[in-house]
Amino acid sequence: MQVKDLTSVIEEFAPLSLQEDYDNAGLLCGHPENEVSSVLLCTDVTEDVVEEAIAGNHNLVISHHPLSIKALKNLVPDNWIKRCFIKAIKNDINIYAAHTNMDAVINGVSGKMADKLELIEREILQPAGKLYTFCFYTPMEEAERVRAALLDAGAGAIGNYSHCSFNTQGSGTFLPGENTHPFCGERGELHTETEIKTEITVPEHLLSSCIRLLNEVHPYEEPVCNIIPLENQNPVTGFGIIGELEQAVNTHEFLQRVKSIFHCGIIRHSPICKPEVKRVAVCGGSGAFLSQKAMQAAADIYISGDFKYHDFFMTENRMILADIGHYESEQYTKEIFYELVTKKISKFAVQFSKINTNPINYL
C-alpha cells in the first residue's frame, strides 16, 4: 500500500482544490509512492506525535492541521515545526494534512460535530463553490459510455442525488480537414452525424478533471464541450452546519451535554436568551465569521471556537453563542480519517494518536 493510495481516499471525500488559498493541505513530507506499513491519526502534528509515530512504527501520519502553513526558509532545528520535519524525514515518516478542504464538505469537520450532537435536517451554513453546466456532444452509439465515465467520476451530483444528466438528440455537422483522423465521416467531405447532447452539473473542483476525462474517453479527436457558469451555489460544499435537535431541550442541560460530548474544560457563552434550544449551528475551529449567518438561519445556539470579546455582543440576545474551544470542536476529525481509510482498506493498520495536542489548559 502506497501513500497515494490512502491519501487519494481522503481527497476523493475532501478534494484539495477546496482548501483556502492560505492553506497548506496535502502531503507535507514524504513521497506519494512510499510504501505504508501503518497509519497514525491526529489533530495536530507535534514533536510528541512524531515520537509516538517512531515508537509505534507508523510511517504515515494523517493530521487535520498542517504542521506548517507558512513557507519554511530552511530546516535549521530552531523551532518545533522544523524539528518535527527533520525527525520525520530522518525516520522515513510521511506527513499528510486535510485542513480547510475537510472543513468545506458537508460531512467534514462541522458534519462530525453535528453527528455528535445528533442534529437532523442538516444544511451547509455558508455554501461555497461554483457550479457549472457541462455540455458535450457524442455520437449516439457512444453516448452512454462517455456519459457514464463522467458520471462515475462524480459529475452530475445534485444534493443527495447522483448520476444526474439531461440528454437530447440532434444532428451535428463537421468537415474533417486534411490532417485529421475522423471517428466517422471522410476527410474533405461535410458529414452529418446523429449526436446526443449531454448536460451535466459539475462543481468547480471537478471541472478540470472532467475536461481531461472527456478528452480521454470521447471518440472524437476534437470533442466539443460548453461550460456555463450557474448562479446557484453548491449545496454540499461550504462552511458550518445548521440543523435541528429531534426535540427542543433545556438550554442549560444542552450546554452540559455539549461540555460532556466535547470534553470541554469550560464553555464561554453569551447570555442565555433562550430557555430552550432546538435549531443548532456548528462550525469546527475558528467560527466567528459565521455568527451572522447562524443568526440569519434562525439558530437558537451557535457552537464553535475562538470567539473574541466583542463577538459575544453581536448576538444582541437573538442567539446564544457558545465557544467550546478550537481543539475541542475539531478533535473528532480523526474519526473521519479512520472511517474513510478503513472503509476503503478494511484490514489496514490504523491507530489514533494517544497524545492530547490541545495547547490550551484550564485551571
mmCIF file of C-alpha atoms in Angstrom:
data_model
loop_
_atom_site.group_PDB
_atom_site.id
_atom_site.type_symbol
_atom_site.label_atom_id
_atom_site.label_comp_id
_atom_site.label_asym_id
_atom_site.label_seq_id
_atom_site.Cartn_x
_atom_site.Cartn_y
_atom_site.Cartn_z
ATOM 1 C CA MET A 1 0.000 0.000 0.000
ATOM 2 C CA GLN A 2 1.434 3.366 -1.031
ATOM 3 C CA VAL A 3 0.904 6.820 0.459
ATOM 4 C CA LYS A 4 -1.054 7.936 -2.603
ATOM 5 C CA ASP A 5 -3.489 5.016 -2.237
ATOM 6 C CA LEU A 6 -4.531 6.241 1.205
ATOM 7 C CA THR A 7 -4.431 9.983 0.584
ATOM 8 C CA SER A 8 -6.498 9.615 -2.600
ATOM 9 C CA VAL A 9 -9.324 8.175 -0.464
ATOM 10 C CA ILE A 10 -9.314 11.330 1.671
ATOM 11 C CA GLU A 11 -9.051 13.625 -1.340
ATOM 12 C CA GLU A 12 -11.964 11.922 -3.054
ATOM 13 C CA PHE A 13 -14.034 12.860 0.009
ATOM 14 C CA ALA A 14 -12.492 16.323 0.543
ATOM 15 C CA PRO A 15 -10.681 17.450 -2.636
ATOM 16 C CA LEU A 16 -7.560 19.552 -2.109
ATOM 17 C CA SER A 17 -8.977 22.092 -4.554
ATOM 18 C CA LEU A 18 -11.499 23.046 -1.836
ATOM 19 C CA GLN A 19 -8.812 24.303 0.542
ATOM 20 C CA GLU A 20 -8.492 28.030 1.202
ATOM 21 C CA ASP A 21 -5.755 29.988 -0.583
ATOM 22 C CA TYR A 22 -3.729 30.446 2.586
ATOM 23 C CA ASP A 23 -3.808 26.763 3.494
ATOM 24 C CA ASN A 24 -1.197 24.024 3.089
ATOM 25 C CA ALA A 25 -3.189 20.793 2.990
ATOM 26 C CA GLY A 26 -1.862 17.692 1.266
ATOM 27 C CA LEU A 27 1.351 15.695 1.523
ATOM 28 C CA LEU A 28 3.793 17.844 3.513
ATOM 29 C CA CYS A 29 6.608 15.366 3.976
ATOM 30 C CA GLY A 30 7.474 12.145 2.165
ATOM 31 C CA HIS A 31 6.644 10.762 -1.279
ATOM 32 C CA PRO A 32 3.322 9.622 -2.806
ATOM 33 C CA GLU A 33 4.858 6.279 -3.816
ATOM 34 C CA ASN A 34 6.351 5.422 -0.433
ATOM 35 C CA GLU A 35 5.087 2.135 0.977
ATOM 36 C CA VAL A 36 2.936 2.486 4.103
ATOM 37 C CA SER A 37 3.001 -0.081 6.880
ATOM 38 C CA SER A 38 0.881 1.698 9.498
ATOM 39 C CA VAL A 39 -1.027 4.975 9.921
ATOM 40 C CA LEU A 40 -1.266 7.319 12.916
ATOM 41 C CA LEU A 41 -4.216 9.740 13.041
ATOM 42 C CA CYS A 42 -4.076 13.052 14.920
ATOM 43 C CA THR A 43 -5.452 16.577 15.122
ATOM 44 C CA ASP A 44 -2.034 18.268 15.245
ATOM 45 C CA VAL A 45 1.489 17.106 14.467
ATOM 46 C CA THR A 46 3.798 17.875 17.401
ATOM 47 C CA GLU A 47 7.182 16.570 18.459
ATOM 48 C CA ASP A 48 5.432 14.147 20.821
ATOM 49 C CA VAL A 49 3.272 12.862 17.968
ATOM 50 C CA VAL A 50 6.305 12.281 15.751
ATOM 51 C CA GLU A 51 7.963 10.397 18.632
ATOM 52 C CA GLU A 52 4.765 8.368 19.014
ATOM 53 C CA ALA A 53 4.877 7.523 15.298
ATOM 54 C CA ILE A 54 8.503 6.407 15.597
ATOM 55 C CA ALA A 55 7.823 4.266 18.663
ATOM 56 C CA GLY A 56 4.772 2.653 17.064
ATOM 57 C CA ASN A 57 6.384 2.113 13.643
ATOM 58 C CA HIS A 58 3.764 4.310 11.964
ATOM 59 C CA ASN A 59 5.280 5.668 8.768
ATOM 60 C CA LEU A 60 2.277 7.777 7.708
ATOM 61 C CA VAL A 61 0.826 10.484 9.964
ATOM 62 C CA ILE A 62 -2.535 11.928 8.883
ATOM 63 C CA SER A 63 -3.395 15.174 10.647
ATOM 64 C CA HIS A 64 -6.166 17.743 10.455
ATOM 65 C CA HIS A 65 -3.897 20.746 10.987
ATOM 66 C CA PRO A 66 -0.879 21.130 8.698
ATOM 67 C CA LEU A 67 2.444 21.063 10.501
ATOM 68 C CA SER A 68 3.247 24.356 8.790
ATOM 69 C CA ILE A 69 1.078 26.752 6.794
ATOM 70 C CA LYS A 70 3.768 29.365 6.168
ATOM 71 C CA ALA A 71 6.679 28.542 3.888
ATOM 72 C CA LEU A 72 9.891 27.442 5.595
ATOM 73 C CA LYS A 73 13.132 29.119 4.524
ATOM 74 C CA ASN A 74 15.337 26.408 5.964
ATOM 75 C CA LEU A 75 15.360 23.245 8.073
ATOM 76 C CA VAL A 76 17.614 24.506 10.815
ATOM 77 C CA PRO A 77 16.205 22.963 14.050
ATOM 78 C CA ASP A 78 15.494 26.283 15.754
ATOM 79 C CA ASN A 79 11.755 25.707 16.369
ATOM 80 C CA TRP A 80 9.433 22.786 16.978
ATOM 81 C CA ILE A 81 7.975 22.781 13.463
ATOM 82 C CA LYS A 82 11.365 22.343 11.822
ATOM 83 C CA ARG A 83 12.398 19.750 14.375
ATOM 84 C CA CYS A 84 9.260 17.749 13.539
ATOM 85 C CA PHE A 85 10.074 17.816 9.844
ATOM 86 C CA ILE A 86 13.709 16.863 10.428
ATOM 87 C CA LYS A 87 12.801 13.974 12.711
ATOM 88 C CA ALA A 88 10.098 12.749 10.319
ATOM 89 C CA ILE A 89 12.476 12.817 7.344
ATOM 90 C CA LYS A 90 15.225 11.023 9.280
ATOM 91 C CA ASN A 91 12.786 8.288 10.244
ATOM 92 C CA ASP A 92 11.074 7.962 6.837
ATOM 93 C CA ILE A 93 7.740 9.209 8.159
ATOM 94 C CA ASN A 94 5.273 10.703 5.682
ATOM 95 C CA ILE A 95 3.066 13.546 6.945
ATOM 96 C CA TYR A 96 -0.271 14.432 5.358
ATOM 97 C CA ALA A 97 -2.889 17.044 6.335
ATOM 98 C CA ALA A 98 -6.529 17.599 5.366
ATOM 99 C CA HIS A 99 -7.413 21.017 6.746
ATOM 100 C CA THR A 100 -9.759 23.595 5.208
ATOM 101 C CA ASN A 101 -10.697 21.143 2.463
ATOM 102 C CA MET A 102 -12.050 18.893 5.229
ATOM 103 C CA ASP A 103 -13.834 21.936 6.710
ATOM 104 C CA ALA A 104 -15.508 22.645 3.371
ATOM 105 C CA VAL A 105 -17.551 19.458 2.852
ATOM 106 C CA ILE A 106 -20.946 18.754 4.360
ATOM 107 C CA ASN A 107 -19.828 15.604 6.186
ATOM 108 C CA GLY A 108 -16.452 17.016 7.184
ATOM 109 C CA VAL A 109 -15.335 18.689 10.415
ATOM 110 C CA SER A 110 -18.598 20.501 11.141
ATOM 111 C CA GLY A 111 -20.572 17.496 9.939
ATOM 112 C CA LYS A 112 -18.819 15.353 12.551
ATOM 113 C CA MET A 113 -19.778 17.898 15.233
ATOM 114 C CA ALA A 114 -23.378 17.615 14.019
ATOM 115 C CA ASP A 115 -23.112 13.811 14.256
ATOM 116 C CA LYS A 116 -22.037 14.027 17.883
ATOM 117 C CA LEU A 117 -24.968 16.322 18.672
ATOM 118 C CA GLU A 118 -27.361 14.127 16.658
ATOM 119 C CA LEU A 119 -28.587 17.001 14.503
ATOM 120 C CA ILE A 120 -31.133 16.287 11.769
ATOM 121 C CA GLU A 121 -32.302 18.235 8.700
ATOM 122 C CA ARG A 122 -28.780 19.486 8.106
ATOM 123 C CA GLU A 123 -27.609 22.072 5.603
ATOM 124 C CA ILE A 124 -24.356 23.912 4.919
ATOM 125 C CA LEU A 125 -24.443 27.181 6.874
ATOM 126 C CA GLN A 126 -22.447 29.125 4.279
ATOM 127 C CA PRO A 127 -22.427 27.377 0.901
ATOM 128 C CA ALA A 128 -19.316 27.938 -1.200
ATOM 129 C CA GLY A 129 -18.090 26.705 -4.539
ATOM 130 C CA LYS A 130 -19.392 27.442 -8.020
ATOM 131 C CA LEU A 131 -21.475 25.103 -10.143
ATOM 132 C CA TYR A 132 -21.316 24.728 -13.911
ATOM 133 C CA THR A 133 -23.387 23.106 -16.612
ATOM 134 C CA PHE A 134 -21.011 20.908 -18.590
ATOM 135 C CA CYS A 135 -22.326 20.142 -22.107
ATOM 136 C CA PHE A 136 -20.790 17.807 -24.668
ATOM 137 C CA TYR A 137 -21.845 16.114 -27.897
ATOM 138 C CA THR A 138 -21.292 12.418 -28.608
ATOM 139 C CA PRO A 139 -22.205 10.064 -31.491
ATOM 140 C CA MET A 140 -25.375 8.274 -30.431
ATOM 141 C CA GLU A 141 -23.811 4.804 -30.197
ATOM 142 C CA GLU A 142 -21.022 6.131 -27.919
ATOM 143 C CA ALA A 143 -23.106 8.478 -25.789
ATOM 144 C CA GLU A 144 -23.916 6.088 -22.950
ATOM 145 C CA ARG A 145 -20.289 5.027 -22.488
ATOM 146 C CA VAL A 146 -18.928 8.584 -22.446
ATOM 147 C CA ARG A 147 -21.721 9.869 -20.207
ATOM 148 C CA ALA A 148 -21.198 7.011 -17.724
ATOM 149 C CA ALA A 149 -17.475 7.800 -17.464
ATOM 150 C CA LEU A 150 -18.211 11.406 -16.435
ATOM 151 C CA LEU A 151 -20.998 10.451 -14.034
ATOM 152 C CA ASP A 152 -18.951 7.705 -12.398
ATOM 153 C CA ALA A 153 -16.191 10.274 -11.812
ATOM 154 C CA GLY A 154 -18.531 12.378 -9.650
ATOM 155 C CA ALA A 155 -20.095 14.751 -12.161
ATOM 156 C CA GLY A 156 -23.867 15.060 -12.121
ATOM 157 C CA ALA A 157 -24.280 15.075 -8.334
ATOM 158 C CA ILE A 158 -27.118 17.303 -7.092
ATOM 159 C CA GLY A 159 -27.579 17.199 -3.323
ATOM 160 C CA ASN A 160 -28.244 13.580 -2.360
ATOM 161 C CA TYR A 161 -28.806 12.549 -5.982
ATOM 162 C CA SER A 162 -26.016 11.279 -8.211
ATOM 163 C CA HIS A 163 -25.642 10.435 -11.922
ATOM 164 C CA CYS A 164 -27.965 13.290 -12.960
ATOM 165 C CA SER A 165 -27.904 14.324 -16.619
ATOM 166 C CA PHE A 166 -30.145 15.672 -19.379
ATOM 167 C CA ASN A 167 -29.804 14.280 -22.881
ATOM 168 C CA THR A 168 -31.224 15.447 -26.214
ATOM 169 C CA GLN A 169 -30.771 14.076 -29.713
ATOM 170 C CA GLY A 170 -29.805 16.212 -32.678
ATOM 171 C CA SER A 171 -27.664 16.455 -35.809
ATOM 172 C CA GLY A 172 -24.053 17.587 -35.710
ATOM 173 C CA THR A 173 -22.086 18.596 -38.797
ATOM 174 C CA PHE A 174 -18.349 18.838 -39.410
ATOM 175 C CA LEU A 175 -15.872 18.883 -42.272
ATOM 176 C CA PRO A 176 -12.709 16.851 -41.480
ATOM 177 C CA GLY A 177 -9.554 18.628 -42.659
ATOM 178 C CA GLU A 178 -6.547 17.171 -44.458
ATOM 179 C CA ASN A 179 -4.581 16.180 -41.346
ATOM 180 C CA THR A 180 -7.498 14.695 -39.392
ATOM 181 C CA HIS A 181 -8.357 11.112 -38.463
ATOM 182 C CA PRO A 182 -12.138 11.324 -38.047
ATOM 183 C CA PHE A 183 -14.007 8.761 -35.969
ATOM 184 C CA CYS A 184 -16.819 8.984 -38.510
ATOM 185 C CA GLY A 185 -17.059 10.678 -41.892
ATOM 186 C CA GLU A 186 -14.354 11.178 -44.528
ATOM 187 C CA ARG A 187 -11.662 13.814 -44.935
ATOM 188 C CA GLY A 188 -12.741 16.653 -47.148
ATOM 189 C CA GLU A 189 -16.425 15.708 -47.023
ATOM 190 C CA LEU A 190 -19.082 17.508 -44.979
ATOM 191 C CA HIS A 191 -20.511 14.954 -42.585
ATOM 192 C CA THR A 192 -23.750 14.899 -40.627
ATOM 193 C CA GLU A 193 -23.833 12.705 -37.510
ATOM 194 C CA THR A 194 -26.696 11.889 -35.165
ATOM 195 C CA GLU A 195 -25.401 13.006 -31.778
ATOM 196 C CA ILE A 196 -26.554 13.181 -28.186
ATOM 197 C CA LYS A 197 -26.117 16.462 -26.337
ATOM 198 C CA THR A 198 -25.470 15.691 -22.677
ATOM 199 C CA GLU A 199 -25.791 18.323 -19.942
ATOM 200 C CA ILE A 200 -24.316 17.577 -16.516
ATOM 201 C CA THR A 201 -23.939 19.765 -13.417
ATOM 202 C CA VAL A 202 -20.298 19.879 -12.333
ATOM 203 C CA PRO A 203 -18.858 21.550 -9.198
ATOM 204 C CA GLU A 204 -15.882 23.827 -9.680
ATOM 205 C CA HIS A 205 -13.391 21.478 -8.041
ATOM 206 C CA LEU A 206 -14.208 18.728 -10.577
ATOM 207 C CA LEU A 207 -14.287 20.895 -13.689
ATOM 208 C CA SER A 208 -10.658 20.448 -14.795
ATOM 209 C CA SER A 209 -10.712 16.695 -14.225
ATOM 210 C CA CYS A 210 -13.979 16.395 -16.182
ATOM 211 C CA ILE A 211 -12.449 18.200 -19.158
ATOM 212 C CA ARG A 212 -9.423 15.891 -19.070
ATOM 213 C CA LEU A 213 -11.611 12.824 -18.751
ATOM 214 C CA LEU A 214 -13.856 13.881 -21.629
ATOM 215 C CA ASN A 215 -10.817 14.199 -23.889
ATOM 216 C CA GLU A 216 -9.615 10.742 -22.802
ATOM 217 C CA VAL A 217 -12.870 8.811 -23.317
ATOM 218 C CA HIS A 218 -14.530 10.670 -26.193
ATOM 219 C CA PRO A 219 -14.185 9.042 -29.623
ATOM 220 C CA TYR A 220 -13.716 12.352 -31.455
ATOM 221 C CA GLU A 221 -10.268 13.854 -31.969
ATOM 222 C CA GLU A 222 -11.643 17.266 -31.023
ATOM 223 C CA PRO A 223 -14.600 16.789 -28.672
ATOM 224 C CA VAL A 224 -16.619 19.954 -28.157
ATOM 225 C CA CYS A 225 -17.807 20.983 -24.715
ATOM 226 C CA ASN A 226 -19.614 24.060 -23.459
ATOM 227 C CA ILE A 227 -19.103 25.226 -19.871
ATOM 228 C CA ILE A 228 -21.800 27.504 -18.483
ATOM 229 C CA PRO A 229 -21.465 29.090 -15.000
ATOM 230 C CA LEU A 230 -24.578 28.835 -12.828
ATOM 231 C CA GLU A 231 -25.912 31.328 -10.310
ATOM 232 C CA ASN A 232 -26.885 28.739 -7.693
ATOM 233 C CA GLN A 233 -24.261 27.586 -5.191
ATOM 234 C CA ASN A 234 -23.074 24.084 -4.436
ATOM 235 C CA PRO A 235 -25.286 22.832 -1.558
ATOM 236 C CA VAL A 236 -22.758 20.267 -0.281
ATOM 237 C CA THR A 237 -19.615 22.384 -0.024
ATOM 238 C CA GLY A 238 -19.026 25.340 2.255
ATOM 239 C CA PHE A 239 -18.563 26.066 5.942
ATOM 240 C CA GLY A 240 -20.523 25.283 9.076
ATOM 241 C CA ILE A 241 -23.671 23.217 9.533
ATOM 242 C CA ILE A 242 -27.181 24.251 10.553
ATOM 243 C CA GLY A 243 -29.551 21.559 11.796
ATOM 244 C CA GLU A 244 -32.083 20.677 14.460
ATOM 245 C CA LEU A 245 -32.394 18.513 17.514
ATOM 246 C CA GLU A 246 -35.165 15.908 17.480
ATOM 247 C CA GLN A 247 -36.866 17.868 20.266
ATOM 248 C CA ALA A 248 -36.286 21.204 21.938
ATOM 249 C CA VAL A 249 -34.236 20.824 25.118
ATOM 250 C CA ASN A 250 -33.496 22.982 28.130
ATOM 251 C CA THR A 251 -30.578 25.268 27.272
ATOM 252 C CA HIS A 252 -28.562 24.620 30.434
ATOM 253 C CA GLU A 253 -28.995 20.879 30.043
ATOM 254 C CA PHE A 254 -27.926 21.105 26.407
ATOM 255 C CA LEU A 255 -24.794 23.075 27.283
ATOM 256 C CA GLN A 256 -23.890 20.462 29.883
ATOM 257 C CA ARG A 257 -24.344 17.801 27.231
ATOM 258 C CA VAL A 258 -22.117 19.731 24.822
ATOM 259 C CA LYS A 259 -19.495 20.091 27.546
ATOM 260 C CA SER A 260 -19.525 16.348 28.129
ATOM 261 C CA ILE A 261 -19.503 15.312 24.451
ATOM 262 C CA PHE A 262 -16.613 17.596 23.523
ATOM 263 C CA HIS A 263 -14.708 17.169 26.813
ATOM 264 C CA CYS A 264 -14.613 20.918 27.383
ATOM 265 C CA GLY A 265 -12.686 22.342 30.285
ATOM 266 C CA ILE A 266 -15.004 25.317 30.067
ATOM 267 C CA ILE A 267 -17.638 26.767 27.733
ATOM 268 C CA ARG A 268 -17.668 30.522 27.228
ATOM 269 C CA HIS A 269 -21.128 31.632 26.179
ATOM 270 C CA SER A 270 -23.261 34.718 25.700
ATOM 271 C CA PRO A 271 -26.300 35.346 27.923
ATOM 272 C CA ILE A 272 -28.886 32.553 27.949
ATOM 273 C CA CYS A 273 -31.508 34.418 25.957
ATOM 274 C CA LYS A 274 -33.493 31.283 25.089
ATOM 275 C CA PRO A 275 -34.760 28.863 27.753
ATOM 276 C CA GLU A 276 -34.794 26.032 25.198
ATOM 277 C CA VAL A 277 -32.806 25.279 22.054
ATOM 278 C CA LYS A 278 -33.768 23.243 19.006
ATOM 279 C CA ARG A 279 -32.126 24.809 15.972
ATOM 280 C CA VAL A 280 -28.347 24.448 16.295
ATOM 281 C CA ALA A 281 -25.488 25.799 14.175
ATOM 282 C CA VAL A 282 -21.940 24.481 14.454
ATOM 283 C CA CYS A 283 -18.547 25.161 12.901
ATOM 284 C CA GLY A 284 -15.275 23.436 13.697
ATOM 285 C CA GLY A 285 -12.280 25.615 14.566
ATOM 286 C CA SER A 286 -12.460 29.410 14.366
ATOM 287 C CA GLY A 287 -16.065 30.154 13.522
ATOM 288 C CA ALA A 288 -16.665 33.788 14.417
ATOM 289 C CA PHE A 289 -17.001 34.671 10.718
ATOM 290 C CA LEU A 290 -20.242 32.652 10.564
ATOM 291 C CA SER A 291 -22.036 34.244 13.514
ATOM 292 C CA GLN A 292 -24.241 36.454 11.343
ATOM 293 C CA LYS A 293 -25.020 33.520 9.051
ATOM 294 C CA ALA A 294 -26.107 31.487 12.060
ATOM 295 C CA MET A 295 -28.464 34.269 13.181
ATOM 296 C CA GLN A 296 -29.844 34.660 9.662
ATOM 297 C CA ALA A 297 -30.525 30.915 9.672
ATOM 298 C CA ALA A 298 -32.547 31.375 12.898
ATOM 299 C CA ALA A 299 -30.209 29.278 15.036
ATOM 300 C CA ASP A 300 -31.050 29.199 18.728
ATOM 301 C CA ILE A 301 -27.401 28.497 19.537
ATOM 302 C CA TYR A 302 -24.172 28.645 17.563
ATOM 303 C CA ILE A 303 -21.286 26.431 18.715
ATOM 304 C CA SER A 304 -17.725 26.996 17.563
ATOM 305 C CA GLY A 305 -14.370 28.239 18.874
ATOM 306 C CA ASP A 306 -12.030 31.221 19.103
ATOM 307 C CA PHE A 307 -14.620 33.967 19.640
ATOM 308 C CA LYS A 308 -13.296 37.359 20.709
ATOM 309 C CA TYR A 309 -14.764 39.519 23.475
ATOM 310 C CA HIS A 310 -16.793 41.757 21.150
ATOM 311 C CA ASP A 311 -18.176 38.788 19.193
ATOM 312 C CA PHE A 312 -20.412 37.992 22.149
ATOM 313 C CA PHE A 313 -22.132 41.393 21.867
ATOM 314 C CA MET A 314 -23.075 40.793 18.235
ATOM 315 C CA THR A 315 -25.835 38.291 19.003
ATOM 316 C CA GLU A 316 -27.984 41.069 20.525
ATOM 317 C CA ASN A 317 -29.812 38.426 22.597
ATOM 318 C CA ARG A 318 -31.188 36.854 19.431
ATOM 319 C CA MET A 319 -28.988 33.766 19.652
ATOM 320 C CA ILE A 320 -26.687 32.060 22.140
ATOM 321 C CA LEU A 321 -23.024 31.985 21.216
ATOM 322 C CA ALA A 322 -21.047 29.094 22.715
ATOM 323 C CA ASP A 323 -17.258 28.905 22.476
ATOM 324 C CA ILE A 324 -16.207 25.334 23.246
ATOM 325 C CA GLY A 325 -12.607 25.751 22.083
ATOM 326 C CA HIS A 326 -10.754 25.256 18.815
ATOM 327 C CA TYR A 327 -9.276 21.856 19.594
ATOM 328 C CA GLU A 328 -12.449 20.632 21.262
ATOM 329 C CA SER A 329 -14.555 21.375 18.184
ATOM 330 C CA GLU A 330 -12.169 19.615 15.793
ATOM 331 C CA GLN A 331 -10.944 16.663 17.837
ATOM 332 C CA TYR A 332 -13.279 14.156 16.186
ATOM 333 C CA THR A 333 -11.937 14.842 12.701
ATOM 334 C CA LYS A 334 -9.638 11.873 13.352
ATOM 335 C CA GLU A 335 -12.738 9.688 13.206
ATOM 336 C CA ILE A 336 -13.459 10.889 9.668
ATOM 337 C CA PHE A 337 -9.961 9.836 8.601
ATOM 338 C CA TYR A 338 -10.447 6.459 10.256
ATOM 339 C CA GLU A 339 -13.824 5.869 8.616
ATOM 340 C CA LEU A 340 -12.504 6.796 5.174
ATOM 341 C CA VAL A 341 -9.322 4.743 5.305
ATOM 342 C CA THR A 342 -10.748 1.618 6.940
ATOM 343 C CA LYS A 343 -13.866 1.577 4.783
ATOM 344 C CA LYS A 344 -11.708 1.511 1.667
ATOM 345 C CA ILE A 345 -8.963 -0.722 3.073
ATOM 346 C CA SER A 346 -10.581 -2.634 5.915
ATOM 347 C CA LYS A 347 -7.587 -4.606 7.198
ATOM 348 C CA PHE A 348 -5.012 -1.827 7.130
ATOM 349 C CA ALA A 349 -3.250 -0.864 10.379
ATOM 350 C CA VAL A 350 -4.679 2.476 11.568
ATOM 351 C CA GLN A 351 -4.335 3.918 15.067
ATOM 352 C CA PHE A 352 -5.487 7.077 16.835
ATOM 353 C CA SER A 353 -2.777 9.161 18.459
ATOM 354 C CA LYS A 354 -2.856 8.970 22.238
ATOM 355 C CA ILE A 355 -1.319 12.451 22.552
ATOM 356 C CA ASN A 356 -3.617 15.297 23.596
ATOM 357 C CA THR A 357 -2.233 18.091 21.429
ATOM 358 C CA ASN A 358 -4.518 20.809 22.794
ATOM 359 C CA PRO A 359 -2.115 23.656 23.706
ATOM 360 C CA ILE A 360 -4.712 25.298 25.985
ATOM 361 C CA ASN A 361 -5.120 24.204 29.594
ATOM 362 C CA TYR A 362 -7.664 25.208 32.226
ATOM 363 C CA LEU A 363 -7.386 25.676 35.994
#
